[in-house]
XYZ file of C-alpha atoms in Angstrom:
654
model
C -17.867 10.079 24.093
C -15.585 10.255 20.778
C -16.672 9.473 17.952
C -19.311 8.503 18.992
C -20.994 6.695 16.117
C -18.350 5.048 15.390
C -18.244 2.793 18.349
C -21.510 2.340 18.889
C -22.377 -0.890 18.725
C -23.992 -2.829 15.498
C -26.044 -5.931 15.968
C -26.388 -8.337 13.077
C -28.719 -11.692 13.638
C -26.606 -13.426 15.982
C -23.708 -11.532 16.353
C -23.583 -7.738 17.719
C -20.238 -6.493 16.938
C -18.790 -4.352 19.234
C -18.406 -1.211 16.856
C -18.066 0.382 13.383
C -15.003 -0.697 12.376
C -13.893 -2.409 9.495
C -10.704 -4.136 8.946
C -11.462 -5.172 5.479
C -9.523 -8.004 2.820
C -6.396 -7.035 1.509
C -3.621 -9.951 1.052
C -0.509 -10.125 2.835
C 1.463 -12.343 1.385
C 2.075 -13.754 4.380
C 0.340 -17.470 3.712
C 2.623 -20.350 2.268
C 2.502 -21.539 -1.264
C 0.199 -23.921 -0.691
C -1.408 -21.108 1.131
C -1.474 -22.835 4.348
C -1.426 -20.039 7.691
C 1.209 -18.948 9.253
C 2.397 -17.704 12.630
C 2.848 -14.622 11.199
C -0.412 -14.448 9.542
C -2.025 -15.822 12.806
C -0.068 -12.613 14.842
C -0.884 -10.111 12.153
C -5.126 -10.407 12.593
C -4.573 -11.152 16.390
C -2.886 -7.487 16.589
C -5.703 -5.789 15.026
C -7.968 -8.222 17.050
C -6.507 -6.661 20.274
C -6.145 -2.989 18.718
C -9.742 -2.449 18.571
C -11.178 -3.312 15.403
C -15.137 -4.342 15.510
C -14.884 -6.888 12.540
C -11.728 -8.384 10.964
C -12.117 -9.781 7.148
C -9.091 -12.141 6.526
C -8.054 -11.712 3.726
C -8.894 -12.651 -0.306
C -8.867 -16.723 0.115
C -8.438 -19.244 -2.958
C -11.946 -21.317 -3.027
C -10.594 -23.095 -6.176
C -6.998 -23.760 -6.830
C -7.403 -22.225 -10.930
C -8.649 -19.081 -9.122
C -5.119 -18.360 -7.111
C -4.399 -14.750 -7.514
C -0.809 -14.431 -6.229
C 1.521 -17.456 -5.405
C 1.574 -17.060 -1.467
C -2.794 -15.787 -1.303
C -4.635 -18.141 2.061
C -6.339 -21.052 0.780
C -9.518 -22.521 1.474
C -9.736 -24.996 -1.415
C -9.096 -28.102 1.217
C -10.308 -29.759 4.429
C -6.739 -30.057 5.454
C -6.306 -26.274 5.514
C -9.432 -25.982 8.769
C -6.921 -26.684 11.936
C -4.930 -23.193 10.644
C -6.856 -21.309 9.649
C -8.932 -21.876 12.934
C -5.945 -20.452 14.140
C -6.552 -17.352 12.669
C -9.879 -17.180 13.600
C -9.630 -17.701 17.673
C -6.698 -14.960 17.502
C -9.280 -12.682 15.881
C -12.266 -13.900 18.192
C -9.449 -13.556 21.766
C -8.622 -9.681 20.837
C -12.420 -9.404 21.021
C -12.864 -9.029 16.993
C -16.081 -10.817 15.010
C -13.972 -13.173 12.183
C -15.064 -13.166 8.581
C -13.011 -14.659 5.865
C -12.558 -13.527 1.747
C -13.539 -15.793 -0.184
C -11.772 -15.407 -3.987
C -11.124 -16.718 -7.225
C -9.220 -13.970 -9.463
C -11.181 -15.427 -12.695
C -9.343 -13.806 -15.806
C -7.003 -12.036 -13.716
C -4.263 -14.551 -12.953
C -1.801 -16.924 -14.977
C -0.846 -20.739 -15.737
C 2.336 -18.907 -14.307
C 0.290 -18.852 -10.955
C -2.214 -21.577 -10.732
C -0.726 -23.714 -13.038
C -3.608 -23.884 -15.325
C -5.079 -21.362 -18.400
C -7.531 -19.033 -16.703
C -11.359 -19.966 -16.443
C -13.668 -16.434 -16.728
C -17.437 -15.812 -18.690
C -16.079 -15.042 -21.555
C -12.757 -15.942 -23.202
C -11.937 -12.793 -23.376
C -8.140 -11.033 -22.026
C -8.474 -8.087 -19.404
C -6.785 -4.877 -21.436
C -4.153 -5.261 -18.970
C -3.705 -9.653 -18.076
C -1.523 -11.787 -19.061
C -3.193 -14.573 -20.431
C -6.897 -14.884 -22.570
C -8.867 -16.807 -20.284
C -10.824 -20.095 -21.576
C -14.606 -19.763 -21.831
C -16.155 -21.722 -18.837
C -19.031 -24.435 -19.453
C -22.675 -24.045 -17.904
C -21.234 -27.445 -16.207
C -18.320 -25.541 -14.928
C -20.032 -22.694 -12.884
C -22.002 -25.166 -11.649
C -19.257 -27.063 -10.281
C -17.250 -23.274 -9.334
C -20.953 -22.754 -7.263
C -20.811 -25.772 -5.652
C -16.405 -24.642 -4.773
C -17.519 -21.185 -3.545
C -19.925 -23.367 -0.862
C -17.114 -25.711 1.084
C -15.481 -23.158 0.960
C -17.861 -21.625 3.061
C -18.346 -24.877 5.349
C -14.399 -24.862 5.913
C -15.152 -21.506 6.790
C -17.644 -22.035 9.745
C -15.898 -25.401 11.392
C -12.573 -23.262 11.593
C -13.967 -21.276 13.094
C -15.500 -17.844 11.692
C -18.644 -15.962 12.189
C -19.558 -15.293 8.483
C -17.467 -15.026 5.004
C -17.355 -11.976 2.428
C -18.089 -13.662 -1.790
C -15.047 -11.232 -3.239
C -17.792 -9.395 -6.357
C -15.601 -6.633 -7.332
C -11.779 -5.595 -8.312
C -12.510 -7.847 -11.698
C -12.011 -10.961 -10.422
C -14.183 -14.031 -10.998
C -17.346 -13.169 -9.319
C -17.602 -9.523 -11.122
C -16.383 -10.443 -14.734
C -19.790 -12.885 -14.885
C -21.738 -8.992 -13.004
C -19.879 -6.881 -15.356
C -20.824 -6.147 -19.183
C -16.898 -5.604 -19.090
C -15.655 -8.844 -18.740
C -19.348 -10.767 -19.645
C -20.031 -11.561 -23.449
C -22.278 -13.706 -22.789
C -25.207 -15.318 -24.353
C -27.055 -17.946 -22.258
C -28.893 -17.902 -18.343
C -25.631 -16.523 -17.180
C -25.050 -13.955 -19.380
C -26.928 -11.440 -21.914
C -28.768 -9.760 -19.144
C -28.088 -7.347 -15.890
C -30.410 -10.483 -14.272
C -28.438 -13.029 -16.114
C -24.885 -11.890 -15.465
C -25.730 -11.567 -11.457
C -27.208 -14.863 -11.441
C -23.612 -16.259 -10.662
C -23.552 -14.322 -7.717
C -27.144 -15.288 -6.828
C -26.385 -19.038 -7.019
C -22.893 -18.696 -4.446
C -25.190 -16.503 -1.787
C -28.091 -18.716 -2.323
C -26.250 -22.127 -1.989
C -24.014 -20.967 1.742
C -27.192 -19.914 3.255
C -28.536 -23.114 2.302
C -25.979 -24.841 3.809
C -25.107 -23.078 6.888
C -28.115 -21.173 7.495
C -28.947 -17.811 9.401
C -26.978 -17.466 11.850
C -23.641 -16.820 9.770
C -22.724 -13.688 7.924
C -22.563 -13.329 4.262
C -21.096 -10.461 3.207
C -20.650 -9.540 -0.436
C -17.834 -7.395 -2.304
C -19.282 -5.096 -5.325
C -17.832 -2.723 -6.772
C -19.782 0.860 -7.138
C -18.165 1.434 -10.057
C -15.856 0.040 -12.182
C -14.608 3.459 -14.109
C -13.998 1.520 -17.549
C -16.854 2.035 -20.625
C -19.172 -0.691 -20.272
C -18.245 -1.492 -16.603
C -20.978 -1.825 -14.045
C -21.766 2.008 -13.182
C -23.326 2.675 -10.118
C -27.667 2.149 -11.544
C -25.857 -1.778 -12.384
C -24.522 -2.195 -8.457
C -27.648 -1.105 -7.129
C -29.316 -2.865 -8.682
C -26.668 -5.949 -8.217
C -27.662 -5.607 -4.177
C -31.239 -6.146 -3.705
C -30.746 -9.453 -5.468
C -28.024 -9.874 -3.740
C -30.056 -9.499 -0.485
C -32.478 -10.539 -1.240
C -31.049 -14.006 -1.915
C -29.451 -13.276 1.452
C -26.402 -11.541 1.336
C -26.479 -9.359 5.465
C -23.466 -6.913 3.872
C -22.396 -5.262 1.222
C -19.272 -4.340 1.497
C -18.680 -1.291 -1.571
C -15.336 -0.661 -3.514
C -14.330 0.004 -6.655
C -12.393 0.066 -9.555
C -10.759 -2.721 -12.429
C -7.267 -3.723 -12.864
C -6.858 -0.788 -15.619
C -8.129 1.359 -12.410
C -5.872 0.609 -10.712
C -5.249 3.738 -8.970
C -9.252 2.960 -7.600
C -9.342 -0.268 -6.728
C -6.670 0.452 -3.710
C -6.504 4.430 -3.451
C -2.668 6.057 -3.893
C -1.965 9.180 -2.196
C -3.085 11.495 -5.287
C -6.540 10.738 -4.450
C -8.146 11.966 -1.603
C -10.109 10.276 0.976
C -13.581 8.196 1.033
C -13.291 7.584 -2.787
C -15.630 5.233 -3.091
C -18.492 6.547 -0.517
C -20.101 8.578 -3.067
C -21.439 5.535 -4.620
C -22.014 2.757 -1.377
C -24.145 6.274 -0.121
C -25.927 6.142 -3.381
C -26.796 2.661 -2.918
C -27.929 2.454 0.556
C -30.387 4.635 -0.231
C -31.747 2.645 -2.490
C -31.869 -0.404 -1.116
C -32.822 -2.167 2.447
C -28.697 -3.549 2.671
C -25.991 -2.430 5.945
C -23.164 -0.874 3.657
C -20.156 -0.879 4.623
C -17.757 1.862 3.143
C -14.155 2.164 2.381
C -11.611 3.988 0.216
C -8.849 5.766 1.752
C -10.771 6.484 4.549
C -7.649 6.464 6.906
C -8.497 9.176 10.615
C -11.195 8.743 12.563
C -12.861 12.146 12.306
C -13.681 11.540 8.671
C -14.995 7.873 9.619
C -17.048 9.367 12.174
C -18.211 12.072 9.284
C -19.121 9.045 6.982
C -20.968 6.560 9.948
C -23.135 10.965 11.482
C -24.144 11.161 8.034
C -25.978 8.784 7.544
C -23.896 7.576 4.313
C -22.681 3.914 5.283
C -23.494 1.970 8.479
C -19.813 0.378 9.083
C -16.846 2.105 8.145
C -13.529 -0.324 6.565
C -10.039 0.867 6.708
C -7.647 -1.592 5.415
C -3.753 0.398 5.146
C -5.059 2.061 8.096
C -4.767 -1.067 10.143
C -1.436 -1.840 8.335
C 0.100 1.236 9.738
C -1.177 1.557 13.019
C -2.669 -2.020 14.663
C -3.603 0.213 17.558
C -5.232 3.278 15.864
C -8.926 1.832 17.313
C -7.829 2.295 20.804
C -5.854 6.070 20.432
C -8.872 7.110 18.378
C -11.015 5.990 21.262
C -8.469 7.079 24.282
C -8.037 10.018 22.780
C -4.300 10.179 21.341
C -4.671 11.566 17.549
C -1.114 12.238 18.134
C -0.155 9.053 18.359
C -1.719 7.095 15.697
C 0.654 5.941 12.598
C -1.832 7.657 9.803
C -1.533 5.676 6.740
C -0.826 7.733 3.716
C -2.588 6.802 0.684
C 1.761 5.716 -0.340
C 1.173 1.820 -1.157
C 4.476 1.246 -1.211
C 5.067 -1.610 1.371
C 1.888 -3.707 1.020
C -0.083 -2.840 -2.681
C 3.551 -2.509 -4.062
C 4.870 -4.975 -2.280
C 1.652 -7.271 -2.488
C 1.371 -7.473 -6.135
C 5.056 -7.904 -6.869
C 4.864 -11.472 -4.250
C 7.131 -9.610 -1.715
C 5.361 -10.240 1.965
C 3.602 -6.616 2.512
C 5.470 -4.373 4.668
C 4.607 0.194 5.383
C 6.701 2.504 4.991
C 6.591 3.700 8.518
C 5.426 -0.125 10.504
C 8.270 -1.924 9.962
C 6.546 -4.317 12.438
C 4.231 -5.834 9.635
C 4.312 -9.300 10.258
C 7.105 -9.266 12.865
C 4.046 -8.874 15.375
C 5.501 -10.922 17.595
C 9.611 -10.572 16.690
C 8.658 -6.120 17.115
C 7.256 -6.335 20.932
C 7.449 -3.246 22.305
C 9.271 -3.852 25.987
C 10.526 -1.941 29.128
C 14.654 -2.549 28.512
C 16.185 -4.290 31.259
C 19.436 -3.022 30.453
C 19.439 1.073 29.547
C 21.922 1.992 26.841
C 22.935 6.016 25.649
C 22.224 5.900 22.384
C 23.626 9.225 19.344
C 21.835 8.941 16.316
C 23.036 10.960 14.275
C 20.399 12.192 11.301
C 16.651 12.441 11.543
C 15.360 11.193 8.422
C 12.960 8.209 8.036
C 15.719 5.522 9.741
C 16.835 7.899 12.649
C 14.007 8.950 13.764
C 12.461 5.414 13.234
C 15.784 3.952 15.462
C 15.406 6.654 18.372
C 11.314 6.703 18.753
C 11.901 2.293 18.993
C 14.890 2.552 21.694
C 13.194 6.099 23.406
C 10.232 3.519 23.560
C 12.059 0.773 25.296
C 13.336 3.148 27.982
C 17.156 4.066 26.494
C 18.299 7.195 26.621
C 18.347 8.617 23.464
C 20.530 11.665 21.627
C 19.353 12.772 17.881
C 20.922 15.381 15.994
C 20.126 16.722 12.961
C 22.303 19.091 10.951
C 19.563 20.185 9.213
C 16.075 22.067 11.059
C 13.796 20.790 11.065
C 13.334 16.710 11.433
C 12.280 14.382 7.755
C 15.760 14.580 5.465
C 14.414 12.600 2.476
C 10.846 13.070 3.362
C 11.447 16.727 3.307
C 12.022 16.688 -0.611
C 8.766 14.791 -0.990
C 6.721 16.482 1.304
C 7.243 19.834 -1.320
C 6.383 17.649 -4.255
C 2.817 17.774 -6.643
C 0.168 15.785 -3.874
C 2.445 14.479 -1.040
C 1.776 16.801 1.294
C 0.646 13.767 3.714
C 3.902 12.703 4.382
C 4.246 15.899 6.295
C 1.389 13.047 8.767
C 5.137 11.079 8.474
C 7.292 13.400 9.794
C 4.710 15.125 12.187
C 4.552 11.707 13.921
C 7.940 11.219 14.422
C 7.795 14.209 16.131
C 5.603 14.111 18.389
C 6.487 10.573 19.032
C 10.084 11.410 19.933
C 8.800 14.255 22.288
C 6.203 11.789 23.991
C 8.658 9.752 24.780
C 11.461 11.734 25.706
C 14.355 11.274 23.273
C 16.718 14.670 22.671
C 16.648 15.960 19.936
C 18.902 18.346 18.680
C 18.015 21.368 14.954
C 20.522 22.445 13.733
C 23.777 21.348 14.577
C 26.069 19.282 12.427
C 27.952 16.618 15.334
C 31.536 15.856 15.180
C 33.368 12.644 15.619
C 34.729 14.603 18.505
C 31.440 15.332 19.794
C 30.386 12.367 19.575
C 32.710 10.691 21.754
C 32.687 13.239 24.612
C 28.796 11.952 24.472
C 30.337 8.481 26.251
C 27.285 6.258 23.936
C 26.587 2.934 24.313
C 26.453 2.596 20.701
C 26.128 5.154 17.852
C 23.623 4.948 14.960
C 24.784 6.448 10.974
C 22.187 8.056 9.263
C 23.334 10.395 7.861
C 21.500 10.392 4.280
C 22.573 10.633 1.178
C 23.487 12.824 -1.761
C 23.218 13.384 -5.163
C 25.120 11.270 -7.656
C 27.185 12.563 -10.141
C 28.253 9.921 -12.758
C 31.600 11.050 -15.154
C 28.922 12.793 -17.347
C 30.859 15.745 -19.620
C 28.928 19.356 -18.519
C 27.127 17.500 -15.429
C 29.188 20.298 -12.974
C 27.953 23.045 -15.475
C 25.866 25.799 -13.699
C 22.718 25.166 -15.319
C 22.597 21.524 -13.573
C 20.711 21.746 -11.069
C 19.535 19.347 -7.449
C 16.419 18.232 -6.517
C 17.480 19.676 -3.457
C 18.459 23.253 -4.909
C 15.138 23.319 -6.485
C 12.682 21.844 -3.586
C 14.762 22.924 -0.968
C 16.216 26.038 -2.016
C 14.582 27.396 -4.537
C 17.004 28.108 -6.930
C 15.616 29.290 -10.652
C 15.097 27.139 -13.295
C 14.615 28.150 -16.753
C 11.780 27.595 -19.758
C 12.750 24.351 -20.993
C 13.897 22.288 -19.081
C 15.743 18.322 -19.011
C 14.906 15.911 -15.851
C 18.523 13.384 -16.602
C 16.407 10.153 -14.881
C 13.073 8.737 -15.359
C 12.204 7.303 -11.751
C 9.735 7.993 -9.782
C 12.351 10.892 -8.116
C 12.561 12.229 -11.891
C 9.065 11.832 -13.001
C 7.375 13.478 -9.764
C 9.861 16.547 -10.697
C 8.719 16.757 -13.989
C 5.603 17.253 -12.675
C 6.277 19.176 -9.971
C 7.959 21.725 -12.662
C 5.102 21.211 -15.599
C 2.579 23.064 -12.810
C 4.592 25.673 -12.807
C 4.510 26.286 -16.260
C 8.031 25.166 -17.453
C 8.574 23.264 -20.809
C 10.112 19.537 -19.712
C 11.304 16.606 -21.325
C 12.343 13.452 -19.159
C 15.010 11.454 -20.732
C 15.561 7.455 -18.940
C 18.226 4.925 -19.948
C 14.931 1.960 -19.885
C 11.761 1.564 -21.987
C 8.904 2.667 -18.714
C 9.122 5.876 -16.764
C 8.274 5.632 -12.881
C 9.216 2.270 -13.513
C 10.030 2.219 -9.464
C 6.875 2.206 -8.647
C 3.593 0.292 -8.367
C 0.494 0.546 -10.891
C -1.763 2.375 -9.552
C 0.677 5.571 -8.283
C 1.819 5.039 -12.333
C -1.194 5.178 -13.677
C -1.980 8.179 -12.078
C 1.678 9.895 -12.269
C 2.534 9.590 -15.651
C -1.269 10.636 -16.733
C -0.755 13.785 -14.918
C 2.898 14.269 -17.050
C 0.744 13.438 -20.610
C -1.833 15.932 -19.634
C 1.062 18.775 -19.094
C 2.354 17.644 -22.388
C 5.908 16.544 -20.733
C 7.970 14.391 -23.469
C 9.146 10.856 -23.003
C 12.848 9.611 -23.953
C 13.259 6.793 -23.177
C 16.468 4.333 -23.555
C 18.654 6.815 -23.893
C 21.886 8.047 -22.159
C 23.169 11.419 -22.304
C 27.256 11.952 -23.005
C 27.842 15.462 -22.679
C 25.692 18.346 -21.765
C 26.305 21.562 -23.058
C 25.305 25.651 -21.829
C 22.047 24.807 -24.218
C 21.756 21.305 -25.242
C 22.728 17.745 -24.954
C 24.505 15.115 -26.501
C 22.921 11.991 -25.848
C 22.523 8.033 -27.280
C 19.283 6.664 -28.753
C 18.906 3.178 -28.898
C 15.829 1.804 -30.789
C 13.874 -1.481 -29.912
C 15.874 -3.126 -32.214
C 19.200 -2.859 -30.479
C 19.809 0.067 -33.659
C 21.234 3.074 -31.603
C 22.155 6.745 -33.146
C 23.720 9.616 -31.708
C 21.887 12.718 -31.116
C 21.511 15.858 -29.343
C 18.520 17.800 -27.724
C 18.086 21.675 -27.530
C 17.443 24.931 -26.632
C 17.201 23.602 -23.591
C 17.614 26.378 -20.597
C 17.995 23.780 -17.549
C 19.085 20.434 -16.368
C 17.829 18.704 -13.392
C 19.948 16.005 -12.130
C 17.933 13.122 -11.183
C 20.284 9.944 -11.892
C 20.390 9.142 -8.297
C 22.312 9.071 -5.208
C 25.579 8.159 -3.268
C 26.183 7.464 0.298
C 27.227 9.600 2.589
C 28.825 8.457 5.728
C 32.148 10.753 7.818
C 31.327 9.124 10.424
C 31.351 6.054 11.054
C 34.894 4.559 10.547
C 35.820 7.914 12.234
C 34.222 6.330 15.268
C 34.953 2.034 15.025
C 37.923 2.162 16.895
C 35.940 4.672 19.450
C 32.801 3.450 20.027
C 32.090 -0.208 21.407
C 28.993 -0.188 18.228
C 28.820 1.832 15.295
C 25.901 0.948 13.309
C 24.816 2.441 9.820
C 21.428 2.605 8.345
C 19.722 3.934 5.284
C 20.932 5.804 2.845
C 23.919 6.531 4.172
C 24.673 2.163 4.277
C 23.045 1.921 0.343
C 20.478 4.749 -1.070
C 16.726 3.168 -0.934
C 13.374 4.093 -0.157
C 11.990 5.500 2.910
C 10.431 2.271 3.733
C 13.901 0.650 3.150
C 15.485 3.327 5.829
C 12.574 2.432 8.092
C 12.954 -0.827 7.988
C 16.598 -0.860 9.208
C 16.298 1.803 11.221
C 13.820 -0.978 13.546
C 16.070 -3.596 12.854
C 18.835 -2.111 14.363
C 16.725 -0.808 17.813
C 15.789 -3.810 18.278
C 20.193 -4.513 17.793
C 20.986 -2.495 20.411
C 18.097 -3.356 22.766
C 19.972 -6.371 22.398
C 22.967 -6.101 22.604
C 24.447 -7.782 19.056
C 27.061 -6.704 16.963
C 26.860 -4.484 13.808
C 26.887 -6.431 10.563
C 28.391 -3.843 7.145
């Protein structure tokens, strides 16, 4: 059998898990503001159980109101929540998977804004990146919190879960007690490794005492926190031995703290298996059953980790967000059909941290598992899609999957649109997987794809389509700045796609994600680069993990940042700009000795067709950048929405 180790069962006491594939806890923001289960949360986990997961660990659930880390965090701190949680457990079991639920308390990494009370922690020490200074817990409060964890586990059993996972990683309350990075106590709960682990051990023992040997207890630990005075692998080995002796059945080895966000949920620049080295050492040095995690995004790599004995189970949270059915596809050898997570973190982690329901860059069905079920159409239509960027490809894929007659026209030589730019940037080569996925799927599903041909109004009308989807993208925005049309001002397309020559001294106009990435690209090629940004932060439009890595690379490569600067005019070798200081003072300045400027000031829509077609074609839809410039995931979401509008016979809305 292909992937023999990946699809071998594992006995865990009274349970036998059907394979070694774990969907780990990953927040969704699908719960209500009061922490209650919603239908889409039930559907989310049910779909991933049906997709072939062996074990699903439901997202972190608050055991006490003081530990609510997110506004829409799932909760397990009240008995009235049990009926909703029962629906989640039943949906997972119905899909053939076993179900755990993660018990969570945010500790010092929450705020009164979210929980309604001052944060509590082992010590009154604010996290280096925290919002508020916490209050140190008394011994009585610590012992009371142990009871809250145990009571939450009892609720989990009543709801039908097979066990719980205690979140003891990522600088939340339990890990704060375990780590000298956050625990400065000198009583029975701090001062030595043995005392720091006491809180975690008391939770495990109390749950085992309440629920017996037939209830699974997993514990998630940071194998390495990657900060001075933080836990390292040696500390985690000691803690793991103690936890297993106390009654833990499994240990999930993750890593990182809020000060190292790129290591909690690792973004694209980091390779696969970020935490596997720590997990392998802990497995070798202890008797624990180990769950490995950290950018395990392909069946091949997962199989390798298991075959080499590095871990006992492999966990892939974002992989299940991207494609709920990837285990089934892997087992059946349909590897090209897997929608592979690329670690962009845009729809999952970034949305989670912003308090928005999660989605995925190229799976718009996340959180819409019921609404976006694909069924054969009863009324096949001919649909012309103009533009092969992410929105156009997604619309074409879904419509072809439903059975419609789809004709996609792309004027470039390859599908991808703006994704082709992303692929050319440093550390973002994995975006090619998005393009190849769509190419393979459109071919498999029988869509008619024409490349290298710009189709116009008359040609479209001759096709006699029932609907047209305009996905023609965007072009570089050119604000009214004197000199912006000079020969030494280049667009990103000219640099990345056409190899335009760039001088030794470069100024990038615009410090958003794209501007910073172009600066990174050029600085790595030996150019001296400066970035001019109107705002007060570089790459403010991306999440903390990716921003951390990108801005660190810029700093290491000597890229200069000019914040709160507005360009007034561009000359052959200099720029005139207005600099505003923190106190509001403005001054006119010059940046000299510039050879090349790069316009990264944003994009504007390009739509030359919708108006010309509106009187000739029954339904004309405009999506993606052609409607309003945005991110890839926005274009994909619009492409999916329009595909279902076409299927349902709905009218365009602009």
